[in-house]
Coordinates of C-alpha atoms and ligand atoms in Angstrom, one line a residue:
M17 CA 0.2 0.3 0.1
D18 CA 1.0 4.1 -0.9
I19 CA 0.9 6.4 1.7
S20 CA 0.4 10.0 0.1
T21 CA 2.4 12.6 0.8
D22 CA -0.6 14.2 2.6
D23 CA 0.1 11.8 5.5
L24 CA 3.6 12.6 5.7
K25 CA 3.2 14.8 8.8
A26 CA 7.2 16.7 10.6
P27 CA 8.4 15.3 13.3
P28 CA 8.1 17.1 16.2
L29 CA 11.6 18.8 16.2
M30 CA 12.9 20.4 18.9
T31 CA 15.2 21.7 16.6
S32 CA 14.6 22.9 12.9
Y33 CA 18.0 22.4 10.9
F34 CA 16.1 23.9 7.6
P35 CA 14.6 27.0 9.2
E36 CA 13.5 29.0 6.2
V37 CA 12.3 26.0 4.5
S38 CA 8.2 25.2 5.3
K39 CA 6.6 22.1 4.0
I40 CA 6.8 22.7 -0.5
E41 CA 3.7 22.9 -1.6
Y42 CA 2.3 22.3 -5.1
E43 CA 1.4 25.6 -5.8
G44 CA 1.4 25.3 -10.2
P45 CA 2.7 26.1 -13.1
E46 CA 2.3 29.7 -13.1
S47 CA 3.9 30.6 -9.7
K48 CA 6.9 31.9 -9.4
N49 CA 8.3 30.6 -6.1
P50 CA 11.1 28.3 -6.0
L51 CA 10.4 27.0 -3.1
A52 CA 7.3 25.2 -4.7
F53 CA 6.5 22.4 -6.9
H54 CA 5.2 23.8 -10.3
H55 CA 4.2 20.4 -12.1
Y56 CA 4.2 17.5 -8.6
N57 CA 0.9 17.4 -7.9
A58 CA 1.4 14.1 -5.2
S59 CA -2.6 13.3 -5.2
E60 CA -3.3 14.8 -9.0
I61 CA -4.4 11.4 -10.6
V62 CA -2.7 10.3 -14.1
E63 CA -3.8 7.3 -15.6
G64 CA -6.0 6.1 -12.8
R65 CA -3.2 6.6 -9.7
S66 CA -1.4 9.0 -8.5
M67 CA 1.3 11.0 -9.2
S68 CA 3.0 9.9 -6.0
D69 CA 2.0 6.3 -6.4
W70 CA 4.0 6.3 -10.0
L71 CA 6.4 8.3 -8.9
R72 CA 7.7 7.0 -6.0
F73 CA 9.8 9.1 -4.9
S74 CA 13.1 8.2 -3.0
V75 CA 16.1 10.2 -1.2
C76 CA 19.3 9.0 -1.1
Y77 CA 20.9 9.3 2.1
W78 CA 25.1 9.1 0.7
H79 CA 24.5 12.1 -1.9
T80 CA 22.1 14.2 0.1
F81 CA 23.5 13.7 3.8
R82 CA 26.7 12.9 2.9
S83 CA 28.2 14.7 0.1
T84 CA 30.8 17.5 1.1
G85 CA 31.3 18.8 -2.3
V86 CA 35.2 17.2 -2.4
D87 CA 36.8 16.6 -5.7
P88 CA 39.8 15.1 -6.8
F89 CA 41.1 18.8 -7.1
G90 CA 38.8 19.9 -4.4
A91 CA 38.6 20.4 -0.1
P92 CA 35.0 19.7 1.0
T93 CA 32.8 23.2 0.1
L94 CA 29.7 22.4 1.4
V95 CA 27.7 24.2 4.3
R96 CA 26.0 21.8 6.8
P97 CA 25.8 23.4 10.3
W98 CA 24.7 20.0 11.9
D99 CA 28.0 18.6 11.0
D100 CA 30.4 18.8 13.3
G101 CA 32.7 17.0 11.1
T102 CA 33.7 13.9 13.5
E103 CA 32.8 10.3 12.9
S104 CA 30.9 10.2 15.8
V105 CA 27.7 8.3 16.5
D106 CA 26.6 11.0 17.7
N107 CA 26.9 13.1 14.8
A108 CA 25.4 10.2 12.8
L109 CA 22.2 10.6 15.0
R110 CA 21.8 14.2 14.4
R111 CA 22.2 13.4 10.8
V112 CA 18.7 11.0 10.9
D113 CA 17.0 14.5 12.6
V114 CA 17.8 16.3 9.5
A115 CA 17.5 14.2 7.0
F116 CA 13.9 13.3 8.3
E117 CA 13.1 17.1 8.5
F118 CA 14.5 17.3 5.1
I119 CA 12.5 14.7 3.8
T120 CA 8.6 15.5 5.3
K121 CA 9.3 18.9 4.7
L122 CA 9.7 17.8 0.8
G123 CA 6.9 15.8 0.9
V124 CA 8.9 12.7 -0.9
P125 CA 7.2 9.2 0.8
F126 CA 10.7 6.8 0.6
Y127 CA 14.8 7.6 1.1
C128 CA 17.7 4.9 0.6
F129 CA 20.8 4.3 2.5
H130 CA 24.3 2.4 2.2
D131 CA 24.7 1.3 6.0
R132 CA 28.0 3.4 6.2
D133 CA 26.3 6.2 5.0
V134 CA 24.0 6.1 8.0
A135 CA 26.7 5.1 10.7
P136 CA 30.2 5.4 11.7
E137 CA 32.6 1.9 10.9
G138 CA 34.0 0.8 14.4
S139 CA 37.6 -0.2 14.6
T140 CA 36.0 -4.2 14.9
L141 CA 33.2 -5.7 13.2
S142 CA 30.6 -6.2 15.9
E143 CA 32.0 -2.4 16.9
T144 CA 30.5 -1.0 13.3
N145 CA 27.5 -2.9 13.8
A146 CA 26.9 -2.0 17.0
N147 CA 26.9 1.1 15.7
L148 CA 24.6 0.7 13.0
D149 CA 22.3 -1.2 15.5
T150 CA 22.4 2.7 17.5
V151 CA 21.3 4.5 14.2
V152 CA 18.6 1.9 12.9
E153 CA 17.1 2.9 16.2
R154 CA 17.0 6.0 16.0
L155 CA 15.8 5.6 12.3
K156 CA 13.0 3.4 13.2
E157 CA 12.0 6.1 15.3
A158 CA 12.0 8.6 12.9
Q159 CA 10.0 6.4 10.0
K160 CA 7.5 6.0 12.3
E161 CA 6.7 9.6 13.3
T162 CA 6.8 10.5 10.1
G163 CA 5.5 8.3 7.6
V164 CA 8.6 8.1 5.8
K165 CA 9.7 4.5 4.4
L166 CA 12.9 2.6 3.4
L167 CA 12.7 1.9 -0.2
W168 CA 15.8 0.0 -0.2
G169 CA 19.1 -0.5 1.9
T170 CA 22.5 -1.3 0.3
A171 CA 25.9 -2.2 1.8
N172 CA 28.9 0.0 0.7
L173 CA 31.1 -2.6 -0.2
F174 CA 33.8 -0.2 -2.3
S175 CA 34.9 2.6 0.4
N176 CA 37.0 0.7 2.8
P177 CA 40.5 -0.1 1.7
R178 CA 40.3 -3.7 1.9
F179 CA 37.6 -3.3 -0.6
A180 CA 40.2 -2.0 -3.0
H181 CA 40.8 -5.6 -5.0
G182 CA 36.3 -6.0 -4.9
A183 CA 34.4 -7.4 -2.5
A184 CA 32.5 -10.4 -3.4
T185 CA 35.0 -10.6 -6.7
S186 CA 37.9 -9.9 -4.8
P187 CA 40.4 -12.2 -4.8
N188 CA 40.9 -12.7 -1.1
A189 CA 38.9 -15.1 0.9
D190 CA 38.3 -13.1 4.1
V191 CA 37.5 -10.1 2.2
Y192 CA 34.7 -12.1 0.4
A193 CA 33.6 -12.7 3.7
Y194 CA 34.0 -10.0 5.5
A195 CA 31.8 -8.7 2.2
A196 CA 29.1 -11.5 3.1
A197 CA 29.2 -10.5 6.9
Q198 CA 28.4 -7.0 6.1
V199 CA 25.9 -7.7 3.3
K200 CA 24.3 -10.2 6.0
K201 CA 23.8 -7.3 8.6
A202 CA 23.0 -4.5 5.6
I203 CA 19.8 -7.4 4.6
E204 CA 18.6 -8.0 8.4
V205 CA 18.3 -3.8 9.1
T206 CA 16.9 -3.3 6.1
H207 CA 14.2 -6.0 6.8
E208 CA 14.2 -4.5 10.3
L209 CA 13.1 -1.2 8.5
G210 CA 10.5 -2.3 6.7
G211 CA 12.7 -2.0 3.2
E212 CA 10.9 -3.2 0.5
N213 CA 14.2 -3.9 -1.8
Y214 CA 18.0 -4.9 -1.2
V215 CA 20.1 -3.5 -3.9
F216 CA 23.3 -5.2 -5.3
W217 CA 25.8 -2.2 -6.9
G218 CA 29.2 -3.6 -8.1
G219 CA 31.1 -0.7 -6.6
R220 CA 34.6 -2.4 -7.6
E221 CA 33.3 -5.9 -8.8
G222 CA 35.3 -5.6 -11.7
Y223 CA 38.8 -5.8 -12.5
M224 CA 41.8 -3.1 -13.6
N225 CA 43.4 -5.8 -15.8
L226 CA 43.3 -9.0 -16.7
Y227 CA 46.9 -9.9 -16.8
N228 CA 45.8 -10.7 -12.5
T229 CA 42.9 -11.8 -13.3
D230 CA 40.6 -15.1 -12.6
M231 CA 37.1 -13.6 -14.5
K232 CA 35.5 -16.9 -14.4
R233 CA 36.2 -17.5 -10.4
E234 CA 35.2 -13.6 -9.6
L235 CA 31.7 -14.4 -11.6
D236 CA 30.9 -18.0 -9.8
H237 CA 31.9 -16.1 -6.5
L238 CA 29.6 -12.9 -6.9
A239 CA 26.9 -15.1 -8.1
R240 CA 27.1 -17.7 -5.4
F241 CA 27.6 -14.5 -3.2
M242 CA 23.8 -12.8 -4.1
H243 CA 22.5 -16.9 -3.6
M244 CA 23.9 -16.9 -0.5
A245 CA 22.6 -13.3 0.0
K246 CA 18.6 -14.7 -0.9
D247 CA 18.8 -17.2 1.1
H248 CA 19.9 -15.3 4.4
A249 CA 16.8 -13.2 3.7
R250 CA 14.4 -15.3 2.8
S251 CA 15.6 -17.0 6.1
I252 CA 14.6 -14.0 8.2
G253 CA 11.5 -13.5 6.4
F254 CA 12.7 -10.7 4.4
N255 CA 11.1 -11.6 1.3
G256 CA 11.9 -7.8 -0.5
Q257 CA 12.9 -7.8 -4.2
F258 CA 16.5 -7.6 -5.0
L259 CA 17.9 -5.2 -7.4
F260 CA 21.0 -5.3 -9.1
E261 CA 22.5 -2.1 -10.8
P262 CA 24.2 -1.9 -13.5
K263 CA 27.3 0.7 -14.2
P264 CA 30.3 -0.3 -16.9
K265 CA 33.0 1.2 -15.2
E266 CA 34.2 3.8 -12.7
P267 CA 35.6 3.0 -10.1
T268 CA 36.8 -0.1 -12.1
K269 CA 38.0 -0.1 -15.5
H270 CA 35.4 -2.6 -16.2
Q271 CA 32.6 -3.8 -14.0
Y272 CA 30.8 -6.7 -14.6
D273 CA 27.3 -5.5 -14.2
F274 CA 28.1 -3.3 -17.2
D275 CA 24.8 -2.8 -19.1
A276 CA 21.3 -4.4 -18.3
A277 CA 21.7 -7.0 -21.1
A278 CA 25.2 -8.0 -19.0
C279 CA 23.5 -7.8 -16.4
L280 CA 20.2 -10.2 -17.2
N281 CA 23.0 -12.8 -18.9
F282 CA 24.8 -13.2 -15.4
I283 CA 21.3 -13.1 -13.7
R284 CA 20.1 -16.3 -16.1
Q285 CA 23.4 -18.4 -16.2
Y286 CA 23.4 -18.1 -12.7
G287 CA 19.7 -19.0 -12.1
L288 CA 19.3 -15.6 -10.1
L289 CA 16.3 -14.4 -12.4
D290 CA 13.6 -15.1 -9.7
F291 CA 14.4 -12.8 -7.3
V292 CA 16.8 -10.3 -9.1
Q293 CA 15.0 -7.2 -10.9
L294 CA 17.5 -4.5 -12.6
N295 CA 17.9 -1.2 -11.0
I296 CA 18.7 0.9 -13.8
E297 CA 20.2 4.5 -13.5
T298 CA 20.5 7.2 -16.3
N299 CA 23.9 8.0 -15.9
H300 CA 25.1 4.9 -16.2
A301 CA 23.1 4.1 -18.8
T302 CA 24.7 6.8 -20.5
L303 CA 28.2 5.8 -19.8
A304 CA 27.3 2.3 -21.2
G305 CA 26.7 4.0 -24.5
H306 CA 23.2 3.4 -24.0
T307 CA 20.3 5.8 -23.5
M308 CA 18.3 5.5 -20.3
M309 CA 15.0 5.0 -22.7
H310 CA 17.2 1.8 -24.3
E311 CA 18.0 0.5 -20.5
L312 CA 14.5 0.7 -19.6
E313 CA 13.1 -0.7 -22.4
Y314 CA 15.5 -3.8 -22.6
A315 CA 14.8 -5.2 -19.2
S316 CA 11.1 -4.3 -18.7
I317 CA 10.6 -6.2 -21.8
Q318 CA 12.2 -9.1 -20.1
G319 CA 10.1 -8.5 -17.3
A320 CA 13.0 -7.2 -15.4
L321 CA 12.5 -3.4 -14.7
G322 CA 12.7 -3.3 -10.6
S323 CA 13.9 0.2 -9.8
I324 CA 15.3 3.7 -10.9
D325 CA 18.2 5.6 -9.8
A326 CA 17.3 9.5 -11.2
N327 CA 19.9 11.8 -12.3
T328 CA 21.7 12.6 -15.0
G329 CA 25.7 13.1 -16.5
D330 CA 26.8 15.7 -18.2
L331 CA 27.0 15.8 -21.9
L332 CA 30.6 17.0 -21.8
L333 CA 31.9 14.8 -19.0
G334 CA 33.0 11.3 -19.2
W335 CA 32.1 10.4 -15.5
D336 CA 29.4 9.3 -12.9
T337 CA 28.4 13.0 -12.1
D338 CA 25.1 12.4 -10.9
Q339 CA 23.5 15.5 -11.5
F340 CA 19.9 15.9 -10.7
P341 CA 17.8 15.0 -13.2
T342 CA 16.6 18.3 -15.3
D343 CA 15.6 16.6 -18.6
I344 CA 12.3 17.2 -20.0
Y345 CA 12.7 14.5 -23.2
V346 CA 14.4 12.4 -20.8
A347 CA 12.0 12.0 -18.4
T348 CA 9.0 11.4 -20.9
Q349 CA 11.2 8.4 -22.2
V350 CA 11.2 7.1 -19.1
M351 CA 8.0 7.8 -18.0
L352 CA 6.7 6.1 -21.3
V353 CA 8.3 2.9 -20.5
I354 CA 7.2 3.2 -16.8
L355 CA 4.0 3.4 -17.6
K356 CA 3.9 0.9 -20.4
Q357 CA 4.8 -1.6 -17.9
N358 CA 2.5 0.0 -15.3
G359 CA 4.4 1.0 -12.7
L360 CA 7.6 0.4 -10.7
A361 CA 6.4 -0.7 -7.3
P362 CA 7.9 -2.2 -5.0
G363 CA 10.7 -0.4 -6.4
G364 CA 11.0 3.4 -7.0
T365 CA 12.1 6.4 -8.1
N366 CA 15.3 7.1 -6.3
F367 CA 17.3 10.7 -6.6
D368 CA 20.9 9.1 -7.0
A369 CA 22.2 13.0 -7.7
K370 CA 24.3 15.3 -5.7
V371 CA 24.2 19.1 -5.6
R372 CA 27.2 20.5 -7.4
R373 CA 29.9 21.7 -5.4
E374 CA 29.2 25.2 -5.8
S375 CA 26.0 24.7 -4.5
T376 CA 27.3 25.0 -1.2
E377 CA 24.2 25.9 1.0
P378 CA 21.7 23.7 2.9
I379 CA 18.7 25.2 0.4
D380 CA 20.0 23.8 -2.8
L381 CA 19.4 20.5 -1.6
F382 CA 15.4 21.5 -1.5
H383 CA 16.1 23.2 -5.0
A384 CA 17.6 20.5 -6.6
H385 CA 15.1 18.0 -5.6
I386 CA 12.1 20.1 -6.3
G387 CA 13.6 20.6 -9.8
G388 CA 14.3 16.3 -9.6
M389 CA 10.0 16.1 -9.1
D390 CA 8.9 18.6 -11.6
T391 CA 10.9 16.7 -14.1
F392 CA 9.6 13.8 -13.5
A393 CA 6.4 15.2 -12.9
R394 CA 5.8 16.6 -16.3
G395 CA 7.3 13.3 -17.9
L396 CA 4.4 11.8 -16.5
K397 CA 1.8 13.9 -17.5
T398 CA 3.6 14.6 -21.3
A399 CA 3.7 10.4 -21.4
A400 CA 0.6 10.0 -20.0
A401 CA -0.7 12.8 -23.0
I402 CA 1.6 11.1 -26.0
R403 CA -0.2 7.4 -24.5
K404 CA -3.5 9.2 -24.5
D405 CA -3.5 9.8 -28.0
N406 CA -1.6 6.5 -29.0
A407 CA 0.3 9.1 -30.9
L408 CA 3.5 6.2 -30.9
S409 CA 1.7 3.4 -30.6
D410 CA -0.8 3.1 -33.7
F411 CA 2.8 4.2 -35.5
I412 CA 4.5 1.6 -34.1
K413 CA 2.0 -1.2 -34.8
E414 CA 1.1 -0.1 -38.8
R415 CA 4.9 -0.6 -38.9
Y416 CA 5.0 -4.0 -37.8
S417 CA 1.2 -5.0 -39.2
S418 CA 3.2 -7.1 -42.0
F419 CA 3.5 -9.7 -39.0
D420 CA -0.1 -9.9 -38.9
S421 CA -1.1 -11.7 -40.7
G422 CA 0.6 -13.9 -44.0
I423 CA 3.7 -14.5 -44.5
G424 CA 5.0 -12.5 -41.4
G425 CA 1.7 -14.0 -39.0
R426 CA 3.1 -17.6 -40.4
V427 CA 6.8 -16.8 -38.7
E428 CA 5.7 -14.9 -35.3
Q429 CA 3.9 -18.1 -34.9
G430 CA 6.3 -20.8 -35.5
Q431 CA 5.1 -22.3 -38.3
T432 CA 7.7 -21.3 -40.9
S433 CA 10.9 -22.8 -42.4
F434 CA 13.6 -21.4 -44.1
E435 CA 12.0 -23.4 -47.2
E436 CA 8.8 -22.0 -47.0
L437 CA 10.4 -18.1 -46.7
E438 CA 12.6 -19.0 -49.5
A439 CA 9.8 -20.2 -51.7
Y440 CA 7.7 -17.3 -50.8
M441 CA 10.4 -14.5 -52.2
L442 CA 11.1 -16.4 -55.1
E443 CA 7.4 -16.2 -55.8
K444 CA 7.6 -12.9 -55.2
G445 CA 10.5 -11.7 -56.9
E446 CA 11.5 -8.5 -54.6
A447 CA 10.6 -7.3 -50.8
D448 CA 9.0 -4.0 -50.7
T449 CA 10.5 -1.8 -49.0
S450 CA 8.9 1.9 -49.9
V451 CA 7.4 2.4 -46.5
S452 CA 9.2 5.3 -44.6
G453 CA 10.3 5.4 -40.5
R454 CA 9.1 8.9 -40.2
Q455 CA 11.7 9.4 -37.7
E456 CA 11.6 13.3 -38.1
M457 CA 7.9 13.6 -38.2
L458 CA 7.9 11.7 -34.7
E459 CA 10.6 13.7 -33.1
N460 CA 7.8 16.7 -33.7
I461 CA 5.4 14.8 -32.6
I462 CA 6.7 14.4 -29.6
N463 CA 7.9 17.9 -29.1
R464 CA 4.2 19.1 -29.5
Y465 CA 3.8 17.1 -26.6
I466 CA 6.2 18.5 -24.5
Ligands
XLS514 C1 27.1 4.4 -8.0 C2 25.9 3.9 -7.3 C3 25.4 3.4 -6.2 C4 24.5 3.0 -6.1 C5 23.8 2.6 -4.4 O1 27.7 4.6 -9.3 O2 25.1 4.5 -8.3 O3 25.4 4.9 -5.7 O4 22.9 3.7 -6.3 O5 25.3 1.4 -4.1
NI515 NI1 22.5 4.4 -7.9
NI516 NI1 25.7 6.3 -10.0

């Protein structure tokens, strides 16, 4: 069941971390208020369902509450008055209050986290687990007070130096065991918090150089790891969906979870398809040389599109810049696929995106998310309008109509052979190929709806 954002109530806070912001409201396209939604109207019905149910927005903990603005050339820039700069549990607990004030003021129903975003590592695994338990207690209270829910949890298996050679694909069995222990715990806290999904993103599951890599063993190990994760999850009663998130490169030169096609091949080969779906991220799709729409369509036609990470790269930069999505065309393409497959639940739309290091003030976090939500709301409305008029689907249907009956119909029904097709063509002499693909006309049609 989905909660409407109207049910989200700000917790009774002693301190406000965003005192200049009240609950962000829908004010319509004419409003000039930058701290209002102009298109995202949570309860507005589109194709029989509310916008909040179609979009199932989620705020990500790592970028939104842990980004500092650091880049390879410069120190942190972002001003975060609530952060005392320590890796203490107290600081982590205070951040939970910040996060839930932010999420409720924004009116987003979900959040996502990695284990290490929410709680600091201790000097041993058991100390680390204890830190996590302390923060998870607070997260649980905050969820209860506000109605905000956990879309997915995951484990950070890439930041700590022990994972330099990978985690579930590390050549070192101790590192593999450590990663397993960490994922075991991450699944347990995800379950404890009522998480609806659990995400596997490769982190450093790939290679830098094949001279030192046994690819076959690494892939076997990764598959075994995912099977054990599922077995443990089911044994503790976590029946949520597992999501595998494709990314072609970065941090490693070649990630095993390269794109939707590579992930699906892996999932099928190792018998994981029953419980693993894909979490497709825009910036990862473009790094793989695909459009987001391509990746979504590829996953969706195989019944494997589970959730999305909404962001964008930069046309001129070749890495995962994780910017907030503002492109209405891309959002429309995304929503065309999502509407066609009748939604993403139990997945959602997670803003795996961070403000630029020059966007230094806390209020920029609101501007960024409002923009992303409005962009997707416009994408949703535009896609629904295109679908209502069958503006693309009629054309596509007609384009393939030679397969509806006659020789094409026989092909689709599996009734033909090469012999019959040859006889047909020998008789006919030549194929009729005069029909246009009308690409420019279709592009103009999309522009009419935007
Ligand atoms: C990194 C990934 C990561 C996953 C979660 O590029 O997008 O943030 O979404 O581990
Ligand atoms: Ni992601
Ligand atoms: Ni990413």
